[in-house]
Amino acid sequence: MITLYTFGPAFGLPDPSPFVTKAETLLKIAGLPYRTDTEGFRKAPKGKLPYIDDEGTRVADSTFIRWHIEKKYGFDFDRGLSPEQRAIAWAFEKMAEDNLYWALVDARWMSDANFYKGPAQFFRRVPAPLRPVVMTLVRRRVRSSLYAQGMGRHSPEEIAALATRSIDAISDFLDDKTFFMGPEPAGVDATIFAFLAGTLCPVFDTPIRIAAERHDNLKRYVAQMTARFTKSDL
Ligand SMILES: N[C@@H](CCC(=O)N[C@@H](CS)C(=O)NCC(=O)O)C(=O)O
């Protein structure tokens, strides 16, 4: 049985991490049985979630998890897609993961209002007297990551403009299709769903969420993916 290490559901989302939601959705698309474990962060091979343990084989990073599933279980997430479609799917996936993601991190962690409604909850288990110091240190580390990646060097307006362009591109490409690449779910749907669900999360007030809410097809898509690929106990 595969164990998927997660943060656990939060903010009405299957997981606060879009990468964890992506990995879980991939397991569901592939129809593989799995269990989740929320106690694995400290032992994460790359210091991040998600990772899986598949009968003793540990695989870290959502893309490597996908490739592991494809190789070990012979499941092609892009079955039926042409090389051109596979290339488009990969490019959208990486746009979400390597660009849109950082705008979401900025929105959740750098805005005080969003931080105290959201990520601050992750520190509940830290003893109260230490909590403000630990939160400040972790936020400082997130700020450094944003700066190193580059998104953190932009103004809020510039970040919103970049993220909105990505959201509009996703909406334009999805159009009125059921799934991102057509009538059947593909690997990219796990990623697009995870990032759109995180973007549309009503807990956070962000210009990116407003940009996404303008597109009825994105709201329809997230509702449909939620119904098909998430646990009913959310
Ligand atoms: N490339 C990784 C990204 C995973 C990732 O960034 N996970 C974040 C949560 S969204 C994390 O665990 N961050 C903890 C940290 O950096 O300390 C993947 O695809 O799995």
mmCIF file of C-alpha atoms and ligand atoms in Angstrom:
data_model
loop_
_atom_site.group_PDB
_atom_site.id
_atom_site.type_symbol
_atom_site.label_atom_id
_atom_site.label_comp_id
_atom_site.label_asym_id
_atom_site.label_seq_id
_atom_site.Cartn_x
_atom_site.Cartn_y
_atom_site.Cartn_z
ATOM 1 C CA MET A 1 0.000 0.000 0.000
ATOM 2 C CA ILE A 2 1.244 3.484 -0.836
ATOM 3 C CA THR A 3 1.515 6.036 1.988
ATOM 4 C CA LEU A 4 1.176 9.659 0.881
ATOM 5 C CA TYR A 5 2.655 12.152 3.334
ATOM 6 C CA THR A 6 0.466 15.235 3.538
ATOM 7 C CA PHE A 7 -0.189 18.309 5.684
ATOM 8 C CA GLY A 8 -3.863 17.272 6.010
ATOM 9 C CA PRO A 9 -7.025 19.071 4.890
ATOM 10 C CA ALA A 10 -7.191 22.780 5.771
ATOM 11 C CA PHE A 11 -9.087 25.914 4.734
ATOM 12 C CA GLY A 12 -11.735 23.766 3.012
ATOM 13 C CA LEU A 13 -9.047 22.383 0.694
ATOM 14 C CA PRO A 14 -7.977 18.734 0.389
ATOM 15 C CA ASP A 15 -4.569 20.043 1.497
ATOM 16 C CA PRO A 16 -3.117 23.550 1.903
ATOM 17 C CA SER A 17 -0.283 22.474 -0.421
ATOM 18 C CA PRO A 18 -1.272 22.344 -4.099
ATOM 19 C CA PHE A 19 1.574 19.883 -4.655
ATOM 20 C CA VAL A 20 0.090 17.477 -2.105
ATOM 21 C CA THR A 21 -3.366 17.878 -3.672
ATOM 22 C CA LYS A 22 -1.794 17.206 -7.064
ATOM 23 C CA ALA A 23 -0.142 13.989 -5.837
ATOM 24 C CA GLU A 24 -3.335 12.789 -4.167
ATOM 25 C CA THR A 25 -5.367 13.532 -7.301
ATOM 26 C CA LEU A 26 -2.834 11.598 -9.403
ATOM 27 C CA LEU A 27 -3.298 8.575 -7.114
ATOM 28 C CA LYS A 28 -7.060 8.884 -7.513
ATOM 29 C CA ILE A 29 -6.885 9.277 -11.299
ATOM 30 C CA ALA A 30 -4.691 6.164 -11.435
ATOM 31 C CA GLY A 31 -7.168 4.348 -9.170
ATOM 32 C CA LEU A 32 -4.448 3.199 -6.760
ATOM 33 C CA PRO A 33 -5.247 2.432 -3.114
ATOM 34 C CA TYR A 34 -3.287 4.614 -0.668
ATOM 35 C CA ARG A 35 -3.340 5.937 2.853
ATOM 36 C CA THR A 36 -2.353 9.398 4.026
ATOM 37 C CA ASP A 37 -0.063 10.307 6.926
ATOM 38 C CA THR A 38 0.258 13.830 8.301
ATOM 39 C CA GLU A 39 3.284 13.085 10.490
ATOM 40 C CA GLY A 40 5.970 12.822 7.812
ATOM 41 C CA PHE A 41 7.177 16.392 7.294
ATOM 42 C CA ARG A 42 10.182 16.148 9.627
ATOM 43 C CA LYS A 43 11.412 13.043 7.816
ATOM 44 C CA ALA A 44 10.761 14.384 4.286
ATOM 45 C CA PRO A 45 13.674 13.320 2.021
ATOM 46 C CA LYS A 46 13.806 16.769 0.367
ATOM 47 C CA GLY A 47 12.448 18.782 3.281
ATOM 48 C CA LYS A 48 9.124 19.259 1.471
ATOM 49 C CA LEU A 49 5.776 17.546 1.027
ATOM 50 C CA PRO A 50 4.529 15.559 -0.748
ATOM 51 C CA TYR A 51 6.444 12.330 -0.745
ATOM 52 C CA ILE A 52 5.279 8.739 -0.824
ATOM 53 C CA ASP A 53 6.434 5.463 0.636
ATOM 54 C CA ASP A 54 5.545 2.642 -1.711
ATOM 55 C CA GLU A 55 6.407 -0.643 0.013
ATOM 56 C CA GLY A 56 9.739 0.802 1.226
ATOM 57 C CA THR A 57 10.530 2.920 -1.837
ATOM 58 C CA ARG A 58 10.390 6.599 -0.927
ATOM 59 C CA VAL A 59 9.713 9.069 -3.728
ATOM 60 C CA ALA A 60 9.782 12.825 -3.066
ATOM 61 C CA ASP A 61 8.301 15.542 -5.305
ATOM 62 C CA SER A 62 4.924 15.394 -7.053
ATOM 63 C CA THR A 63 6.416 15.008 -10.534
ATOM 64 C CA PHE A 64 8.647 12.122 -9.480
ATOM 65 C CA ILE A 65 5.641 10.567 -7.730
ATOM 66 C CA ARG A 66 3.787 10.777 -11.029
ATOM 67 C CA TRP A 67 6.683 9.170 -12.916
ATOM 68 C CA HIS A 68 6.930 6.439 -10.249
ATOM 69 C CA ILE A 69 3.225 5.612 -10.694
ATOM 70 C CA GLU A 70 3.618 5.562 -14.469
ATOM 71 C CA LYS A 71 6.665 3.298 -14.341
ATOM 72 C CA LYS A 72 5.733 0.915 -11.541
ATOM 73 C CA TYR A 73 2.013 0.569 -12.294
ATOM 74 C CA GLY A 74 2.157 1.013 -16.090
ATOM 75 C CA PHE A 75 -0.335 3.883 -15.949
ATOM 76 C CA ASP A 76 0.115 6.568 -18.621
ATOM 77 C CA PHE A 77 -1.523 9.746 -17.323
ATOM 78 C CA ASP A 78 -1.314 11.218 -20.829
ATOM 79 C CA ARG A 79 -2.752 8.230 -22.674
ATOM 80 C CA GLY A 80 -4.450 9.291 -25.875
ATOM 81 C CA LEU A 81 -2.575 12.600 -26.100
ATOM 82 C CA SER A 82 -0.374 13.518 -29.071
ATOM 83 C CA PRO A 83 3.235 14.626 -28.483
ATOM 84 C CA GLU A 84 2.075 18.224 -29.077
ATOM 85 C CA GLN A 85 -0.685 17.909 -26.468
ATOM 86 C CA ARG A 86 1.753 16.320 -24.004
ATOM 87 C CA ALA A 87 4.105 19.272 -24.507
ATOM 88 C CA ILE A 88 1.288 21.774 -23.903
ATOM 89 C CA ALA A 89 0.203 19.885 -20.769
ATOM 90 C CA TRP A 90 3.765 19.919 -19.395
ATOM 91 C CA ALA A 91 4.150 23.657 -20.089
ATOM 92 C CA PHE A 92 0.875 24.549 -18.316
ATOM 93 C CA GLU A 93 1.824 22.333 -15.401
ATOM 94 C CA LYS A 94 5.155 24.039 -14.944
ATOM 95 C CA MET A 95 3.609 27.510 -15.385
ATOM 96 C CA ALA A 96 1.345 26.715 -12.427
ATOM 97 C CA GLU A 97 4.064 25.126 -10.309
ATOM 98 C CA ASP A 98 6.940 27.482 -10.973
ATOM 99 C CA ASN A 99 5.181 30.820 -11.461
ATOM 100 C CA LEU A 100 1.586 30.883 -10.221
ATOM 101 C CA TYR A 101 2.645 28.968 -7.079
ATOM 102 C CA TRP A 102 4.927 31.786 -5.938
ATOM 103 C CA ALA A 103 2.161 34.366 -6.373
ATOM 104 C CA LEU A 104 -0.008 32.182 -4.124
ATOM 105 C CA VAL A 105 2.771 31.865 -1.559
ATOM 106 C CA ASP A 106 3.179 35.641 -1.602
ATOM 107 C CA ALA A 107 -0.580 36.156 -1.147
ATOM 108 C CA ARG A 108 -0.900 33.684 1.728
ATOM 109 C CA TRP A 109 2.304 34.406 3.635
ATOM 110 C CA MET A 110 3.188 38.055 3.034
ATOM 111 C CA SER A 111 -0.235 39.634 3.591
ATOM 112 C CA ASP A 112 -0.801 39.867 7.367
ATOM 113 C CA ALA A 113 -4.551 39.427 6.990
ATOM 114 C CA ASN A 114 -4.195 36.244 4.938
ATOM 115 C CA PHE A 115 -1.339 34.922 7.049
ATOM 116 C CA TYR A 116 -3.290 35.109 10.320
ATOM 117 C CA LYS A 117 -6.370 33.493 8.722
ATOM 118 C CA GLY A 118 -4.256 30.842 7.000
ATOM 119 C CA PRO A 119 -0.660 29.691 7.499
ATOM 120 C CA ALA A 120 -0.590 30.955 11.127
ATOM 121 C CA GLN A 121 -2.805 27.945 11.910
ATOM 122 C CA PHE A 122 0.125 25.633 11.076
ATOM 123 C CA PHE A 123 1.867 26.843 14.250
ATOM 124 C CA ARG A 124 -0.875 25.748 16.653
ATOM 125 C CA ARG A 125 1.304 22.988 18.062
ATOM 126 C CA VAL A 126 4.181 25.358 18.892
ATOM 127 C CA PRO A 127 4.035 26.318 22.606
ATOM 128 C CA ALA A 128 2.267 29.679 22.913
ATOM 129 C CA PRO A 129 5.217 31.660 24.356
ATOM 130 C CA LEU A 130 7.445 30.594 21.437
ATOM 131 C CA ARG A 131 4.826 30.895 18.707
ATOM 132 C CA PRO A 132 5.350 34.561 17.671
ATOM 133 C CA VAL A 133 9.132 34.059 17.347
ATOM 134 C CA VAL A 134 8.801 30.832 15.366
ATOM 135 C CA MET A 135 6.171 32.411 13.080
ATOM 136 C CA THR A 136 8.404 35.422 12.451
ATOM 137 C CA LEU A 137 11.393 33.207 11.635
ATOM 138 C CA VAL A 138 9.432 30.985 9.255
ATOM 139 C CA ARG A 139 7.826 33.986 7.527
ATOM 140 C CA ARG A 140 11.278 35.476 7.119
ATOM 141 C CA ARG A 141 12.443 32.242 5.470
ATOM 142 C CA VAL A 142 9.440 32.294 3.113
ATOM 143 C CA ARG A 143 10.219 35.934 2.255
ATOM 144 C CA SER A 144 13.817 34.936 1.406
ATOM 145 C CA SER A 145 12.585 32.091 -0.809
ATOM 146 C CA LEU A 146 10.255 34.493 -2.626
ATOM 147 C CA TYR A 147 13.131 36.908 -3.139
ATOM 148 C CA ALA A 148 15.506 34.162 -4.323
ATOM 149 C CA GLN A 149 12.914 32.794 -6.756
ATOM 150 C CA GLY A 150 12.318 36.314 -8.065
ATOM 151 C CA MET A 151 8.584 36.796 -7.446
ATOM 152 C CA GLY A 152 9.382 38.541 -4.177
ATOM 153 C CA ARG A 153 11.203 41.327 -6.017
ATOM 154 C CA HIS A 154 8.007 42.500 -7.745
ATOM 155 C CA SER A 155 5.403 44.978 -6.496
ATOM 156 C CA PRO A 156 2.001 43.580 -5.427
ATOM 157 C CA GLU A 157 0.519 44.981 -8.662
ATOM 158 C CA GLU A 158 3.167 43.250 -10.779
ATOM 159 C CA ILE A 159 2.656 39.925 -8.967
ATOM 160 C CA ALA A 160 -1.104 40.202 -9.494
ATOM 161 C CA ALA A 161 -0.585 40.974 -13.209
ATOM 162 C CA LEU A 162 1.650 37.913 -13.706
ATOM 163 C CA ALA A 163 -0.714 35.597 -11.832
ATOM 164 C CA THR A 164 -3.765 36.979 -13.642
ATOM 165 C CA ARG A 165 -2.089 36.297 -16.996
ATOM 166 C CA SER A 166 -1.586 32.655 -15.954
ATOM 167 C CA ILE A 167 -5.172 32.341 -14.728
ATOM 168 C CA ASP A 168 -6.493 33.833 -17.982
ATOM 169 C CA ALA A 169 -4.315 31.442 -20.016
ATOM 170 C CA ILE A 170 -5.671 28.458 -18.053
ATOM 171 C CA SER A 171 -9.241 29.652 -18.578
ATOM 172 C CA ASP A 172 -8.712 30.290 -22.301
ATOM 173 C CA PHE A 173 -7.155 26.884 -22.861
ATOM 174 C CA LEU A 174 -9.739 25.015 -20.760
ATOM 175 C CA ASP A 175 -12.560 26.769 -22.620
ATOM 176 C CA ASP A 176 -15.667 24.574 -22.351
ATOM 177 C CA LYS A 177 -13.826 21.234 -22.207
ATOM 178 C CA THR A 178 -14.692 18.834 -19.369
ATOM 179 C CA PHE A 179 -11.053 18.223 -18.521
ATOM 180 C CA PHE A 180 -8.003 20.296 -19.371
ATOM 181 C CA MET A 181 -6.944 18.256 -22.402
ATOM 182 C CA GLY A 182 -10.361 16.992 -23.503
ATOM 183 C CA PRO A 183 -13.119 14.596 -22.452
ATOM 184 C CA GLU A 184 -10.875 12.394 -20.257
ATOM 185 C CA PRO A 185 -8.774 13.392 -17.214
ATOM 186 C CA ALA A 186 -5.015 13.611 -17.888
ATOM 187 C CA GLY A 187 -2.054 14.100 -15.554
ATOM 188 C CA VAL A 188 -2.162 17.861 -15.985
ATOM 189 C CA ASP A 189 -5.671 17.942 -14.488
ATOM 190 C CA ALA A 190 -4.200 17.000 -11.100
ATOM 191 C CA THR A 191 -2.001 20.093 -11.232
ATOM 192 C CA ILE A 192 -4.500 22.539 -12.715
ATOM 193 C CA PHE A 193 -7.179 21.419 -10.255
ATOM 194 C CA ALA A 194 -4.843 21.720 -7.275
ATOM 195 C CA PHE A 195 -3.703 25.228 -8.163
ATOM 196 C CA LEU A 196 -7.153 26.519 -9.130
ATOM 197 C CA ALA A 197 -8.713 25.145 -5.942
ATOM 198 C CA GLY A 198 -5.981 26.897 -3.953
ATOM 199 C CA THR A 199 -6.478 30.116 -5.917
ATOM 200 C CA LEU A 200 -10.260 30.100 -5.462
ATOM 201 C CA CYS A 201 -10.058 29.251 -1.735
ATOM 202 C CA PRO A 202 -12.483 31.734 -0.102
ATOM 203 C CA VAL A 203 -10.356 32.031 3.061
ATOM 204 C CA PHE A 204 -7.806 34.207 1.281
ATOM 205 C CA ASP A 205 -8.495 37.660 -0.119
ATOM 206 C CA THR A 206 -6.249 38.051 -3.124
ATOM 207 C CA PRO A 207 -6.385 39.735 -6.526
ATOM 208 C CA ILE A 208 -5.567 36.314 -8.020
ATOM 209 C CA ARG A 209 -8.736 34.871 -6.541
ATOM 210 C CA ILE A 210 -10.724 37.783 -7.990
ATOM 211 C CA ALA A 211 -9.109 37.109 -11.380
ATOM 212 C CA ALA A 212 -10.086 33.418 -11.182
ATOM 213 C CA GLU A 213 -13.633 34.157 -10.011
ATOM 214 C CA ARG A 214 -14.242 36.107 -13.206
ATOM 215 C CA HIS A 215 -14.080 32.849 -15.159
ATOM 216 C CA ASP A 216 -17.158 30.651 -14.849
ATOM 217 C CA ASN A 217 -15.379 27.773 -16.581
ATOM 218 C CA LEU A 218 -12.724 27.671 -13.829
ATOM 219 C CA LYS A 219 -15.335 27.535 -11.058
ATOM 220 C CA ARG A 220 -17.240 24.826 -12.936
ATOM 221 C CA TYR A 221 -14.021 22.840 -13.467
ATOM 222 C CA VAL A 222 -12.986 22.970 -9.801
ATOM 223 C CA ALA A 223 -16.472 21.932 -8.654
ATOM 224 C CA GLN A 224 -16.454 19.011 -11.070
ATOM 225 C CA MET A 225 -12.917 17.862 -10.155
ATOM 226 C CA THR A 226 -13.735 18.192 -6.442
ATOM 227 C CA ALA A 227 -16.814 16.023 -6.862
ATOM 228 C CA ARG A 228 -14.922 13.380 -8.823
ATOM 229 C CA PHE A 229 -11.499 13.266 -7.185
ATOM 230 C CA THR A 230 -11.662 14.371 -3.550
ATOM 231 C CA LYS A 231 -12.865 12.672 -0.411
ATOM 232 C CA SER A 232 -16.502 13.331 0.392
ATOM 233 C CA ASP A 233 -15.705 14.122 4.053
ATOM 234 C CA LEU A 234 -14.138 17.541 3.329
HETATM 235 N N1 LIG B 1 8.547 20.482 -6.487
HETATM 236 C C1 LIG B 1 7.864 20.028 -5.305
HETATM 237 C C2 LIG B 1 7.343 21.219 -4.525
HETATM 238 C C3 LIG B 1 6.787 20.825 -3.148
HETATM 239 C C4 LIG B 1 6.625 22.022 -2.232
HETATM 240 O O1 LIG B 1 7.022 23.151 -2.559
HETATM 241 N N2 LIG B 1 6.056 21.770 -1.053
HETATM 242 C C5 LIG B 1 5.909 22.825 -0.074
HETATM 243 C C6 LIG B 1 4.449 23.000 0.321
HETATM 244 S S1 LIG B 1 3.500 23.693 -0.975
HETATM 245 C C7 LIG B 1 6.658 22.445 1.197
HETATM 246 O O2 LIG B 1 6.628 21.311 1.626
HETATM 247 N N3 LIG B 1 7.310 23.434 1.807
HETATM 248 C C8 LIG B 1 7.946 23.261 3.077
HETATM 249 C C9 LIG B 1 9.236 23.998 3.169
HETATM 250 O O3 LIG B 1 9.717 24.532 2.161
HETATM 251 O O4 LIG B 1 9.771 24.032 4.284
HETATM 252 C C10 LIG B 1 6.758 19.061 -5.728
HETATM 253 O O5 LIG B 1 6.339 19.083 -6.887
HETATM 254 O O6 LIG B 1 6.346 18.231 -4.893
#
